[in-house]
């Protein structure tokens, strides 16, 4: 019965791909050996930068992983999320899903500074962020995957798209699926990439509705109310995965099966009879299946590119501003 259910899930996912608006496709513009000649030390420099960042604070791994996600869902993976506002330029950092939430920009700044010393003008900020996200996962005990490279940095940003495209902590399952399909990502990708919440923290303002909701049955939610009252304490934080908050494992899915998802959008994945509920159970039962699909889905997300960026983009000297 379980195998039949999972097979039906895969069939629904395959059919859903036909309504994708923007397919996640690298268009053969990316390659694994892109920096082999122009900056052969690129990957090792990025790795060293992430090792230093995580050694300073283990939470930095989750911060960089989140930055990458928020970058790719707006204009593709083009480093637009890294751009600062100026008197004549509006970036994405003040968008509702980003403001008071995204952190870790200085980690990418530090890595970029080191790369500019060795290979000036060679490695894009978009590529740095994509590789750093992979290394962040590894440093928290997660899987390795090969990262296709060669992205260009956008000279534009979109506050509107950041407010529209990025899922919110209170998103319904239908909204989550729609926003992932818009990026060319399947419900399988949705469930696997949501597993990034195996590490990191959430702010009270993002999980308040969950712990005070009528379906919040876990006793831990009652304890959280002390640090997340109905009014105030918006920036108080709690681990998204309270079982193993600094390890990339499948405890996140086990929490969901037991109705312990901290965010409404997390628990929505288990909606009865949904395409995603069987996937959650599958990853809760099989940690290797989660690792394998998470790796594949991270590549798919990292390959979301806007072809125009390869014509109009650049390699920024400073990730916070265009050249």
mmCIF file of N, CA and C in Angstrom, residues 196-279:
data_model
loop_
_atom_site.group_PDB
_atom_site.id
_atom_site.type_symbol
_atom_site.label_atom_id
_atom_site.label_comp_id
_atom_site.label_asym_id
_atom_site.label_seq_id
_atom_site.Cartn_x
_atom_site.Cartn_y
_atom_site.Cartn_z
ATOM 1 N N UNK A 196 15.416 21.984 4.566
ATOM 2 C CA UNK A 196 16.448 22.917 5.021
ATOM 3 C C UNK A 196 16.136 23.421 6.428
ATOM 4 N N UNK A 197 14.867 23.316 6.826
ATOM 5 C CA UNK A 197 14.476 23.721 8.176
ATOM 6 C C UNK A 197 14.933 22.727 9.230
ATOM 7 N N UNK A 198 15.696 21.723 8.805
ATOM 8 C CA UNK A 198 16.347 20.843 9.771
ATOM 9 C C UNK A 198 17.399 21.601 10.577
ATOM 10 N N UNK A 199 17.850 22.756 10.065
ATOM 11 C CA UNK A 199 18.768 23.620 10.809
ATOM 12 C C UNK A 199 18.193 25.042 10.828
ATOM 13 N N UNK A 200 18.676 25.847 11.708
ATOM 14 C CA UNK A 200 18.280 27.242 11.737
ATOM 15 C C UNK A 200 17.218 27.551 12.777
ATOM 16 N N UNK A 201 16.900 28.843 12.841
ATOM 17 C CA UNK A 201 15.962 29.358 13.839
ATOM 18 C C UNK A 201 14.846 30.128 13.140
ATOM 19 N N UNK A 202 13.749 30.278 13.828
ATOM 20 C CA UNK A 202 12.643 31.096 13.351
ATOM 21 C C UNK A 202 12.325 32.160 14.392
ATOM 22 N N UNK A 203 11.877 33.321 13.912
ATOM 23 C CA UNK A 203 11.499 34.418 14.805
ATOM 24 C C UNK A 203 10.073 34.219 15.294
ATOM 25 N N UNK A 204 9.827 34.698 16.498
ATOM 26 C CA UNK A 204 8.503 34.590 17.112
ATOM 27 C C UNK A 204 7.405 35.096 16.192
ATOM 28 N N UNK A 205 7.649 36.205 15.517
ATOM 29 C CA UNK A 205 6.615 36.773 14.646
ATOM 30 C C UNK A 205 6.219 35.819 13.524
ATOM 31 N N UNK A 206 7.126 34.865 13.203
ATOM 32 C CA UNK A 206 6.853 33.915 12.131
ATOM 33 C C UNK A 206 6.206 32.616 12.611
ATOM 34 N N UNK A 207 6.283 32.330 13.921
ATOM 35 C CA UNK A 207 5.635 31.100 14.395
ATOM 36 C C UNK A 207 4.553 31.367 15.442
ATOM 37 N N UNK A 208 4.259 32.636 15.712
ATOM 38 C CA UNK A 208 3.239 32.963 16.708
ATOM 39 C C UNK A 208 1.876 32.355 16.346
ATOM 40 N N UNK A 209 1.457 32.518 15.100
ATOM 41 C CA UNK A 209 0.150 31.991 14.692
ATOM 42 C C UNK A 209 0.084 30.477 14.832
ATOM 43 N N UNK A 210 1.212 29.825 14.666
ATOM 44 C CA UNK A 210 1.255 28.365 14.775
ATOM 45 C C UNK A 210 1.068 27.919 16.229
ATOM 46 N N UNK A 211 1.821 28.516 17.157
ATOM 47 C CA UNK A 211 1.765 28.010 18.536
ATOM 48 C C UNK A 211 0.488 28.430 19.262
ATOM 49 N N UNK A 212 -0.187 29.455 18.760
ATOM 50 C CA UNK A 212 -1.453 29.862 19.363
ATOM 51 C C UNK A 212 -2.652 29.351 18.572
ATOM 52 N N UNK A 213 -2.395 28.572 17.512
ATOM 53 C CA UNK A 213 -3.474 28.054 16.689
ATOM 54 C C UNK A 213 -4.229 26.931 17.371
ATOM 55 N N UNK A 214 -5.416 26.669 16.895
ATOM 56 C CA UNK A 214 -6.276 25.650 17.507
ATOM 57 C C UNK A 214 -5.739 24.238 17.324
ATOM 58 N N UNK A 215 -4.856 24.045 16.304
ATOM 59 C CA UNK A 215 -4.316 22.706 16.059
ATOM 60 C C UNK A 215 -2.923 22.518 16.649
ATOM 61 N N UNK A 216 -2.478 23.462 17.475
ATOM 62 C CA UNK A 216 -1.158 23.355 18.111
ATOM 63 C C UNK A 216 -1.281 22.484 19.357
ATOM 64 N N UNK A 217 -1.026 21.207 19.202
ATOM 65 C CA UNK A 217 -1.273 20.249 20.272
ATOM 66 C C UNK A 217 -0.032 19.897 21.088
ATOM 67 N N UNK A 218 1.147 20.123 20.536
ATOM 68 C CA UNK A 218 2.367 19.695 21.214
ATOM 69 C C UNK A 218 2.633 20.552 22.449
ATOM 70 N N UNK A 219 3.062 19.916 23.527
ATOM 71 C CA UNK A 219 3.312 20.643 24.779
ATOM 72 C C UNK A 219 4.441 21.653 24.629
ATOM 73 N N UNK A 220 5.344 21.413 23.681
ATOM 74 C CA UNK A 220 6.445 22.352 23.478
ATOM 75 C C UNK A 220 5.929 23.713 23.063
ATOM 76 N N UNK A 221 4.828 23.742 22.322
ATOM 77 C CA UNK A 221 4.258 25.014 21.888
ATOM 78 C C UNK A 221 3.811 25.844 23.089
ATOM 79 N N UNK A 222 3.284 25.181 24.109
ATOM 80 C CA UNK A 222 2.867 25.899 25.321
ATOM 81 C C UNK A 222 4.075 26.529 26.003
ATOM 82 N N UNK A 223 5.197 25.814 26.011
ATOM 83 C CA UNK A 223 6.417 26.350 26.613
ATOM 84 C C UNK A 223 6.948 27.543 25.823
ATOM 85 N N UNK A 224 6.789 27.507 24.503
ATOM 86 C CA UNK A 224 7.276 28.596 23.666
ATOM 87 C C UNK A 224 6.528 29.899 23.906
ATOM 88 N N UNK A 225 5.320 29.810 24.433
ATOM 89 C CA UNK A 225 4.519 31.013 24.647
ATOM 90 C C UNK A 225 5.164 31.962 25.666
ATOM 91 N N UNK A 226 6.043 31.422 26.504
ATOM 92 C CA UNK A 226 6.734 32.268 27.472
ATOM 93 C C UNK A 226 7.671 33.248 26.787
ATOM 94 N N UNK A 227 8.314 32.812 25.688
ATOM 95 C CA UNK A 227 9.246 33.678 24.959
ATOM 96 C C UNK A 227 8.601 34.303 23.729
ATOM 97 N N UNK A 228 7.390 33.853 23.406
ATOM 98 C CA UNK A 228 6.677 34.390 22.240
ATOM 99 C C UNK A 228 5.235 34.700 22.644
ATOM 100 N N UNK A 229 5.039 35.782 23.382
ATOM 101 C CA UNK A 229 3.685 36.144 23.826
ATOM 102 C C UNK A 229 2.827 36.624 22.654
ATOM 103 N N UNK A 230 1.560 36.798 22.909
ATOM 104 C CA UNK A 230 0.651 37.269 21.870
ATOM 105 C C UNK A 230 1.030 38.647 21.362
ATOM 106 N N UNK A 231 1.664 39.430 22.221
ATOM 107 C CA UNK A 231 2.121 40.764 21.839
ATOM 108 C C UNK A 231 3.533 40.978 22.362
ATOM 109 N N UNK A 232 4.455 41.397 21.454
ATOM 110 C CA UNK A 232 5.840 41.620 21.851
ATOM 111 C C UNK A 232 6.706 40.397 21.627
ATOM 112 N N UNK A 233 8.009 40.599 21.760
ATOM 113 C CA UNK A 233 8.950 39.495 21.598
ATOM 114 C C UNK A 233 9.083 38.995 20.180
ATOM 115 N N UNK A 234 8.772 39.852 19.206
ATOM 116 C CA UNK A 234 8.752 39.414 17.806
ATOM 117 C C UNK A 234 10.067 38.801 17.350
ATOM 118 N N UNK A 235 11.177 39.300 17.862
ATOM 119 C CA UNK A 235 12.484 38.832 17.385
ATOM 120 C C UNK A 235 13.073 37.706 18.229
ATOM 121 N N UNK A 236 12.357 37.232 19.230
ATOM 122 C CA UNK A 236 12.814 36.062 19.977
ATOM 123 C C UNK A 236 12.787 34.850 19.057
ATOM 124 N N UNK A 237 13.771 33.994 19.197
ATOM 125 C CA UNK A 237 13.925 32.895 18.234
ATOM 126 C C UNK A 237 13.788 31.521 18.887
ATOM 127 N N UNK A 238 13.484 30.549 18.045
ATOM 128 C CA UNK A 238 13.396 29.159 18.475
ATOM 129 C C UNK A 238 13.861 28.278 17.323
ATOM 130 N N UNK A 239 14.497 27.136 17.620
ATOM 131 C CA UNK A 239 14.931 26.230 16.550
ATOM 132 C C UNK A 239 13.748 25.725 15.731
ATOM 133 N N UNK A 240 13.920 25.674 14.432
ATOM 134 C CA UNK A 240 12.898 25.101 13.566
ATOM 135 C C UNK A 240 12.764 23.600 13.806
ATOM 136 N N UNK A 241 13.877 22.965 14.102
ATOM 137 C CA UNK A 241 13.897 21.541 14.459
ATOM 138 C C UNK A 241 14.462 21.447 15.864
ATOM 139 N N UNK A 242 13.601 21.257 16.844
ATOM 140 C CA UNK A 242 14.043 21.283 18.236
ATOM 141 C C UNK A 242 14.755 20.007 18.647
ATOM 142 N N UNK A 243 14.731 18.963 17.818
ATOM 143 C CA UNK A 243 15.369 17.697 18.155
ATOM 144 C C UNK A 243 16.868 17.746 17.876
ATOM 145 N N UNK A 244 17.244 18.190 16.686
ATOM 146 C CA UNK A 244 18.667 18.274 16.295
ATOM 147 C C UNK A 244 18.854 19.527 15.457
ATOM 148 N N UNK A 245 18.822 20.699 16.075
ATOM 149 C CA UNK A 245 18.756 21.970 15.343
ATOM 150 C C UNK A 245 20.004 22.371 14.584
ATOM 151 N N UNK A 246 21.107 21.655 14.775
ATOM 152 C CA UNK A 246 22.336 22.008 14.057
ATOM 153 C C UNK A 246 22.841 20.863 13.181
ATOM 154 N N UNK A 247 21.991 19.884 12.917
ATOM 155 C CA UNK A 247 22.387 18.729 12.121
ATOM 156 C C UNK A 247 21.408 18.542 10.968
ATOM 157 N N UNK A 248 21.938 18.381 9.766
ATOM 158 C CA UNK A 248 21.093 18.137 8.598
ATOM 159 C C UNK A 248 20.702 16.662 8.584
ATOM 160 N N UNK A 249 19.551 16.374 9.168
ATOM 161 C CA UNK A 249 19.051 15.005 9.219
ATOM 162 C C UNK A 249 17.556 15.018 8.936
ATOM 163 N N UNK A 250 16.886 13.904 9.154
ATOM 164 C CA UNK A 250 15.457 13.822 8.822
ATOM 165 C C UNK A 250 14.546 14.022 10.030
ATOM 166 N N UNK A 251 15.102 14.544 11.132
ATOM 167 C CA UNK A 251 14.267 14.793 12.317
ATOM 168 C C UNK A 251 13.160 15.790 12.015
ATOM 169 N N UNK A 252 13.417 16.728 11.106
ATOM 170 C CA UNK A 252 12.400 17.707 10.702
ATOM 171 C C UNK A 252 11.133 17.004 10.231
ATOM 172 N N UNK A 253 11.282 15.954 9.430
ATOM 173 C CA UNK A 253 10.127 15.237 8.894
ATOM 174 C C UNK A 253 9.441 14.409 9.977
ATOM 175 N N UNK A 254 10.225 13.863 10.883
ATOM 176 C CA UNK A 254 9.633 13.138 12.008
ATOM 177 C C UNK A 254 8.798 14.088 12.859
ATOM 178 N N UNK A 255 9.284 15.309 13.023
ATOM 179 C CA UNK A 255 8.506 16.309 13.760
ATOM 180 C C UNK A 255 7.177 16.576 13.068
ATOM 181 N N UNK A 256 7.217 16.689 11.737
ATOM 182 C CA UNK A 256 5.987 16.963 10.996
ATOM 183 C C UNK A 256 4.994 15.816 11.136
ATOM 184 N N UNK A 257 5.473 14.587 11.058
ATOM 185 C CA UNK A 257 4.601 13.428 11.209
ATOM 186 C C UNK A 257 3.905 13.461 12.567
ATOM 187 N N UNK A 258 4.619 13.969 13.575
ATOM 188 C CA UNK A 258 4.074 14.050 14.932
ATOM 189 C C UNK A 258 3.414 15.393 15.231
ATOM 190 N N UNK A 259 3.133 16.163 14.144
ATOM 191 C CA UNK A 259 2.447 17.453 14.243
ATOM 192 C C UNK A 259 3.227 18.461 15.086
ATOM 193 N N UNK A 260 4.541 18.445 14.942
ATOM 194 C CA UNK A 260 5.409 19.341 15.698
ATOM 195 C C UNK A 260 6.131 20.346 14.801
ATOM 196 N N UNK A 261 5.620 20.589 13.604
ATOM 197 C CA UNK A 261 6.222 21.596 12.741
ATOM 198 C C UNK A 261 6.039 22.976 13.345
ATOM 199 N N UNK A 262 7.114 23.757 13.406
ATOM 200 C CA UNK A 262 7.040 25.048 14.085
ATOM 201 C C UNK A 262 6.296 26.096 13.272
ATOM 202 N N UNK A 263 6.415 26.030 11.954
ATOM 203 C CA UNK A 263 5.739 27.000 11.097
ATOM 204 C C UNK A 263 4.473 26.390 10.506
ATOM 205 N N UNK A 264 3.491 27.230 10.270
ATOM 206 C CA UNK A 264 2.276 26.768 9.608
ATOM 207 C C UNK A 264 2.616 26.164 8.245
ATOM 208 N N UNK A 265 3.522 26.824 7.513
ATOM 209 C CA UNK A 265 3.899 26.329 6.181
ATOM 210 C C UNK A 265 4.574 24.966 6.250
ATOM 211 N N UNK A 266 5.284 24.672 7.353
ATOM 212 C CA UNK A 266 5.878 23.348 7.525
ATOM 213 C C UNK A 266 4.790 22.298 7.706
ATOM 214 N N UNK A 267 3.903 22.531 8.644
ATOM 215 C CA UNK A 267 2.892 21.533 8.957
ATOM 216 C C UNK A 267 1.902 21.338 7.812
ATOM 217 N N UNK A 268 1.768 22.363 6.957
ATOM 218 C CA UNK A 268 0.880 22.258 5.798
ATOM 219 C C UNK A 268 1.292 21.119 4.866
ATOM 220 N N UNK A 269 2.564 20.744 4.893
ATOM 221 C CA UNK A 269 3.049 19.675 4.021
ATOM 222 C C UNK A 269 2.396 18.339 4.346
ATOM 223 N N UNK A 270 1.835 18.211 5.544
ATOM 224 C CA UNK A 270 1.240 16.938 5.952
ATOM 225 C C UNK A 270 -0.283 16.940 5.785
ATOM 226 N N UNK A 271 -0.806 17.937 5.103
ATOM 227 C CA UNK A 271 -2.257 18.005 4.927
ATOM 228 C C UNK A 271 -2.791 16.674 4.414
ATOM 229 N N UNK A 272 -3.832 16.179 5.042
ATOM 230 C CA UNK A 272 -4.359 14.838 4.763
ATOM 231 C C UNK A 272 -4.717 14.682 3.282
ATOM 232 N N UNK A 273 -4.226 13.592 2.703
ATOM 233 C CA UNK A 273 -4.548 13.281 1.319
ATOM 234 C C UNK A 273 -3.799 14.109 0.294
ATOM 235 N N UNK A 274 -2.859 14.935 0.725
ATOM 236 C CA UNK A 274 -2.147 15.807 -0.202
ATOM 237 C C UNK A 274 -1.034 15.062 -0.924
ATOM 238 N N UNK A 275 -0.567 15.658 -2.006
ATOM 239 C CA UNK A 275 0.568 15.105 -2.743
ATOM 240 C C UNK A 275 1.799 15.014 -1.849
ATOM 241 N N UNK A 276 1.930 15.952 -0.937
ATOM 242 C CA UNK A 276 3.158 16.071 -0.152
ATOM 243 C C UNK A 276 3.177 15.210 1.103
ATOM 244 N N UNK A 277 2.027 14.822 1.608
ATOM 245 C CA UNK A 277 1.997 14.114 2.891
ATOM 246 C C UNK A 277 2.737 12.779 2.830
ATOM 247 N N UNK A 278 2.588 12.067 1.718
ATOM 248 C CA UNK A 278 3.293 10.791 1.572
ATOM 249 C C UNK A 278 4.801 11.001 1.479
ATOM 250 N N UNK A 279 5.218 12.108 0.876
ATOM 251 C CA UNK A 279 6.647 12.410 0.783
ATOM 252 C C UNK A 279 7.234 12.693 2.154
#
